[in-house]
Amino acid sequence: MSSNRTKYAQMQGIIPALITPYEEDGAISDSRTRKLVRHLMKQGVSGFYLSGSTGEGFLQSAEERQIFLEIVMDEVKREVPVIAHVGTMDTATAVQLTKHAYRAGATAVSAVTPFYYKHGSEQIKRHYIDIAKAADIPLICYHFPDMTGSKQSADFYRELAGVDHIIGLKFTSMNTYEMQQIMDVCGDDFLVFNGPDESCLAGLSMGAFGAIGSTYNIMPAKFAELHRLFRSGRIDEARAIQYEVNQVIQELLKYDFIAFEREILRLQGLETGLPRKPIQQLNDAQRADIYETAKRFPFLNVR
């Protein structure tokens, strides 16, 4: 077994891309964050990924992202790994967040490629190298072409895999062939994490080290069991769970995924507040529809 696979073995399971709980006034909630984190840990998750797409990191200030990380770190008390997403449109803020994550004791940082401006591969590579040099903390790159418009090649990641502190990649794409190509050229010591929840089993089957996903907030035990069954070689049973959770994801796709997940958490007794605008704000009819939908799936444990 390679050194990174041994060193970061705790990150090998199911890692929720954590919802950021807010108070009624929109401020980050200390108490609600702690309750959600503790709940998910009891459900068997293997760590947390903070301030990414699901966590609304791009709708928050750098200070808010730092506060959120500090709350989670204090609640987790190093029982499970915490990955801080530090991705931003500019390099300087990403470097600032990386230095803070190191001081706060995060296990690793991660960063999506800069978006909106059409950067070339060399500029994106330089961005990642600057983050990697900012502090003595591992960096997991983040491949999400559907959202960033940036689709880098396997050779791009092969070059980054040789940079100190860059240990892996969060791969959020349905193209498992491309995932396999990246793993092939980067080697076993480069840790690739599956991104799309609806293809969690497919990604694991192709060799993903672990899985980082959004709906792990609302179905943590199901995905933890899927991972356990996969590791035990019980593929038919794992596949049956993937089919079950995909039925929920199919319903989720009728809404903004963050709004849907926050409502499911509320129905589970875990209040996380409203998402920040312009993310969808559900009306009463939509909430009622989500409730009726959720009741069809007993494992969602809605009240």
Coordinates of C-alpha atoms in Angstrom, one line a residue:
M1 CA 0.0 0.0 0.0
S2 CA 1.4 3.4 -0.9
S3 CA 2.3 6.0 1.6
N4 CA -0.6 8.4 1.0
R5 CA -3.1 5.6 1.1
T6 CA -1.7 4.7 4.5
K7 CA -1.3 8.2 5.8
Y8 CA -4.7 9.4 4.9
A9 CA -6.6 6.1 5.3
Q10 CA -9.2 7.8 7.5
M11 CA -10.4 9.7 4.4
Q12 CA -11.2 6.5 2.6
G13 CA -14.9 6.4 3.3
I14 CA -18.0 8.6 2.9
I15 CA -17.3 12.4 3.4
P16 CA -20.2 14.8 3.4
A17 CA -19.8 18.1 1.6
L18 CA -21.2 19.8 4.7
I19 CA -24.2 22.0 4.5
T20 CA -23.5 25.3 6.3
P21 CA -26.1 25.9 9.0
Y22 CA -27.4 29.5 9.4
E23 CA -29.3 31.3 12.1
E24 CA -32.6 33.0 11.2
D25 CA -30.8 36.2 10.4
G26 CA -28.4 34.4 8.0
A27 CA -25.4 34.3 10.3
I28 CA -23.4 31.1 10.5
S29 CA -24.9 29.1 13.4
D30 CA -22.5 27.7 16.0
S31 CA -25.1 25.5 17.8
R32 CA -26.8 24.2 14.6
T33 CA -23.4 23.4 13.1
R34 CA -22.3 21.4 16.1
K35 CA -25.6 19.4 16.1
L36 CA -25.4 18.6 12.4
V37 CA -21.7 17.5 12.7
R38 CA -22.4 15.3 15.7
H39 CA -25.4 13.7 14.0
L40 CA -23.5 12.9 10.9
M41 CA -20.6 11.4 12.8
K42 CA -23.0 9.1 14.7
Q43 CA -24.3 7.9 11.3
G44 CA -20.8 6.7 10.3
V45 CA -19.3 9.3 8.0
S46 CA -15.6 9.3 7.6
G47 CA -15.0 13.1 7.7
F48 CA -16.2 16.5 6.4
Y49 CA -15.6 18.7 3.4
L50 CA -16.3 22.3 4.2
S51 CA -17.3 25.4 2.2
G52 CA -17.6 23.8 -1.3
S53 CA -20.6 24.0 -3.6
T54 CA -23.0 22.5 -1.0
G55 CA -21.6 24.6 1.8
E56 CA -22.2 27.8 -0.2
G57 CA -18.6 28.9 0.2
F58 CA -18.7 31.1 -2.8
L59 CA -21.6 33.1 -1.2
Q60 CA -19.7 33.7 2.0
S61 CA -16.9 36.0 3.1
A62 CA -13.4 34.6 3.8
E63 CA -14.0 35.5 7.4
E64 CA -17.2 33.4 7.5
R65 CA -15.5 30.4 6.0
Q66 CA -12.8 30.7 8.6
I67 CA -15.3 30.9 11.4
F68 CA -17.2 27.9 10.1
L69 CA -14.0 25.8 9.9
E70 CA -13.1 26.7 13.5
I71 CA -16.5 25.7 14.8
V72 CA -16.3 22.3 13.0
M73 CA -12.8 21.7 14.1
D74 CA -13.7 22.4 17.7
E75 CA -16.7 20.0 17.5
V76 CA -14.9 17.2 15.7
K77 CA -11.9 17.3 18.0
R78 CA -9.8 15.3 15.4
E79 CA -12.1 12.3 15.6
V80 CA -12.5 12.4 11.8
P81 CA -10.6 14.3 9.1
V82 CA -11.8 17.8 8.0
I83 CA -11.0 19.1 4.5
A84 CA -11.4 22.8 4.1
H85 CA -12.4 24.0 0.6
V86 CA -10.3 27.1 0.0
G87 CA -11.3 27.6 -3.7
T88 CA -11.9 31.2 -4.8
M89 CA -11.7 33.2 -8.0
D90 CA -8.4 34.8 -6.9
T91 CA -5.2 33.2 -5.7
A92 CA -4.6 35.6 -2.8
T93 CA -7.8 34.7 -1.0
A94 CA -7.2 31.0 -1.6
V95 CA -3.7 31.3 -0.1
Q96 CA -5.2 33.2 2.9
L97 CA -7.7 30.5 3.5
T98 CA -5.1 27.8 3.2
K99 CA -2.9 29.4 5.8
H100 CA -5.8 29.7 8.1
A101 CA -6.8 26.1 7.6
Y102 CA -3.3 25.0 8.5
R103 CA -3.4 27.1 11.7
A104 CA -6.9 25.7 12.5
G105 CA -5.6 22.1 12.3
A106 CA -7.5 21.0 9.2
T107 CA -6.4 17.6 7.7
A108 CA -6.2 19.0 4.2
V109 CA -7.4 21.8 1.9
S110 CA -9.1 21.5 -1.4
A111 CA -9.7 24.0 -4.2
V112 CA -11.9 24.1 -7.3
T113 CA -10.3 25.6 -10.4
P114 CA -10.8 29.4 -10.7
F115 CA -13.9 30.2 -12.7
Y116 CA -15.6 32.9 -14.8
Y117 CA -12.4 34.2 -16.3
K118 CA -11.1 31.9 -19.0
H119 CA -7.8 31.0 -17.6
G120 CA -5.4 28.8 -19.5
S121 CA -4.0 25.5 -18.1
E122 CA -0.7 27.1 -17.1
Q123 CA -2.4 29.8 -15.1
I124 CA -4.6 27.2 -13.3
K125 CA -1.5 25.1 -12.6
R126 CA 0.3 28.1 -11.1
H127 CA -2.8 28.8 -9.0
Y128 CA -2.6 25.3 -7.5
I129 CA 1.1 25.5 -7.0
D130 CA 0.8 28.8 -5.1
I131 CA -1.9 27.2 -2.8
A132 CA 0.3 24.1 -2.3
K133 CA 3.3 26.3 -1.3
A134 CA 1.2 28.5 1.1
A135 CA 1.3 26.2 4.1
D136 CA 2.5 22.7 5.2
I137 CA -0.9 21.1 4.5
P138 CA -2.1 18.6 1.9
L139 CA -4.0 19.9 -1.1
I140 CA -6.8 18.0 -2.9
C141 CA -7.5 19.6 -6.3
Y142 CA -11.1 19.8 -7.4
H143 CA -12.3 18.8 -10.9
F144 CA -15.8 20.1 -11.6
P145 CA -16.0 21.0 -15.3
D146 CA -19.8 21.4 -15.4
M147 CA -19.7 24.3 -12.9
T148 CA -16.3 25.8 -13.6
G149 CA -16.1 25.4 -17.4
S150 CA -12.5 24.2 -16.8
K151 CA -11.8 20.7 -18.1
Q152 CA -8.2 19.8 -17.5
S153 CA -6.5 16.7 -18.9
A154 CA -5.0 13.7 -17.2
D155 CA -1.6 15.0 -18.1
F156 CA -2.4 18.3 -16.3
Y157 CA -3.0 16.4 -13.1
R158 CA 0.0 14.1 -13.7
E159 CA 2.2 17.3 -13.5
L160 CA 0.4 18.5 -10.4
A161 CA 0.8 15.1 -8.7
G162 CA 4.5 15.7 -8.7
V163 CA 4.2 18.9 -6.7
D164 CA 4.9 18.8 -2.9
H165 CA 1.7 18.7 -0.8
I166 CA -0.7 18.0 -3.7
I167 CA -2.0 14.5 -2.8
G168 CA -5.2 14.0 -4.8
L169 CA -8.3 15.1 -6.6
K170 CA -12.0 15.5 -6.0
F171 CA -13.4 14.3 -9.3
T172 CA -17.0 15.6 -9.9
S173 CA -17.9 14.3 -13.3
M174 CA -19.9 11.3 -14.5
N175 CA -17.1 10.3 -16.8
T176 CA -15.5 7.4 -15.0
Y177 CA -13.3 6.8 -18.0
E178 CA -11.6 10.1 -17.5
M179 CA -11.3 9.4 -13.8
Q180 CA -9.6 6.1 -14.6
Q181 CA -7.2 7.9 -17.0
I182 CA -6.2 10.4 -14.3
M183 CA -5.6 7.6 -11.8
D184 CA -3.6 5.7 -14.3
V185 CA -1.2 8.5 -15.1
C186 CA -1.0 9.9 -11.6
G187 CA -0.3 6.6 -9.8
D188 CA -1.6 4.9 -6.7
D189 CA -0.2 7.6 -4.4
F190 CA -2.5 10.2 -5.9
L191 CA -5.9 10.0 -4.1
V192 CA -8.9 10.4 -6.3
F193 CA -12.3 11.0 -4.5
N194 CA -15.6 10.3 -6.3
G195 CA -17.8 13.4 -6.5
P196 CA -21.2 12.6 -8.1
D197 CA -23.4 10.9 -5.4
E198 CA -25.5 9.2 -8.0
S199 CA -22.4 7.3 -9.3
C200 CA -20.8 6.7 -5.9
L201 CA -20.6 2.9 -6.4
A202 CA -19.3 3.3 -10.0
G203 CA -16.5 5.6 -8.8
L204 CA -15.5 3.3 -6.0
S205 CA -15.6 0.4 -8.4
M206 CA -13.2 2.2 -10.8
G207 CA -10.8 2.7 -7.9
A208 CA -11.7 6.0 -6.2
F209 CA -10.0 6.2 -2.8
G210 CA -13.2 7.7 -1.1
A211 CA -16.3 9.7 -1.8
I212 CA -17.1 13.3 -1.1
G213 CA -20.7 14.2 -1.8
S214 CA -23.7 16.5 -1.1
T215 CA -26.6 14.1 -0.3
Y216 CA -24.4 12.4 2.3
N217 CA -25.9 15.2 4.5
I218 CA -29.4 13.7 4.3
M219 CA -28.6 10.0 3.6
P220 CA -25.3 9.4 5.6
A221 CA -26.1 5.9 6.9
K222 CA -27.2 4.7 3.5
F223 CA -24.0 5.7 1.9
A224 CA -21.9 4.5 4.8
E225 CA -23.5 1.1 4.4
L226 CA -23.0 1.2 0.6
H227 CA -19.3 1.8 1.2
R228 CA -19.0 -1.0 3.8
L229 CA -20.7 -3.4 1.5
F230 CA -18.5 -2.4 -1.4
R231 CA -15.4 -2.9 0.8
S232 CA -16.7 -6.4 1.8
G233 CA -17.2 -7.4 -1.8
R234 CA -21.0 -7.5 -1.5
I235 CA -21.5 -5.6 -4.7
D236 CA -25.1 -6.7 -5.4
E237 CA -26.2 -5.3 -2.0
A238 CA -24.2 -2.1 -2.5
R239 CA -25.9 -1.7 -5.9
A240 CA -29.3 -2.1 -4.4
I241 CA -28.5 0.8 -2.0
Q242 CA -27.2 3.0 -4.9
Y243 CA -30.5 2.4 -6.7
E244 CA -32.4 3.4 -3.5
V245 CA -30.5 6.7 -3.0
N246 CA -30.8 7.5 -6.7
Q247 CA -34.5 7.5 -6.4
V248 CA -34.2 10.3 -3.8
I249 CA -31.7 12.1 -6.0
Q250 CA -34.2 11.9 -8.9
E251 CA -36.7 13.8 -6.7
L252 CA -34.0 16.3 -5.6
L253 CA -33.3 17.3 -9.2
K254 CA -36.7 18.9 -9.3
Y255 CA -35.4 21.6 -7.0
D256 CA -32.1 23.4 -6.3
F257 CA -30.2 20.7 -4.5
I258 CA -29.2 22.9 -1.6
A259 CA -32.8 24.0 -0.9
F260 CA -34.0 20.4 -1.1
E261 CA -31.4 19.1 1.3
R262 CA -31.9 21.9 3.8
E263 CA -35.7 21.0 3.8
I264 CA -35.0 17.3 4.3
L265 CA -32.7 18.1 7.2
R266 CA -35.4 20.3 8.7
L267 CA -37.8 17.4 8.4
Q268 CA -35.3 15.2 10.1
G269 CA -35.1 17.6 13.1
L270 CA -31.9 19.3 12.0
E271 CA -32.6 23.0 11.3
T272 CA -30.0 24.6 9.1
G273 CA -31.8 27.8 8.1
L274 CA -32.5 29.1 4.6
P275 CA -29.9 29.0 1.8
R276 CA -28.4 32.3 0.7
K277 CA -30.0 34.1 -2.2
P278 CA -30.1 33.7 -5.1
I279 CA -30.4 30.0 -4.2
Q280 CA -34.0 28.8 -4.5
Q281 CA -36.2 29.8 -1.5
L282 CA -38.9 27.2 -1.2
N283 CA -42.6 28.2 -0.9
D284 CA -45.2 26.3 1.2
A285 CA -46.4 24.2 -1.7
Q286 CA -42.9 23.1 -2.5
R287 CA -42.2 22.3 1.1
A288 CA -45.4 20.2 1.3
D289 CA -44.4 18.3 -1.9
I290 CA -40.9 17.6 -0.5
Y291 CA -42.5 16.3 2.7
E292 CA -44.8 13.9 0.7
T293 CA -41.9 12.8 -1.3
A294 CA -39.7 12.2 1.7
K295 CA -42.4 10.0 3.4
R296 CA -42.0 7.5 0.5
F297 CA -38.5 6.8 1.7
P298 CA -38.5 5.5 5.3
F299 CA -34.7 5.7 5.5
L300 CA -34.9 9.6 5.3
N301 CA -36.4 9.5 8.8
V302 CA -38.6 12.6 8.4
R303 CA -40.8 13.6 11.3

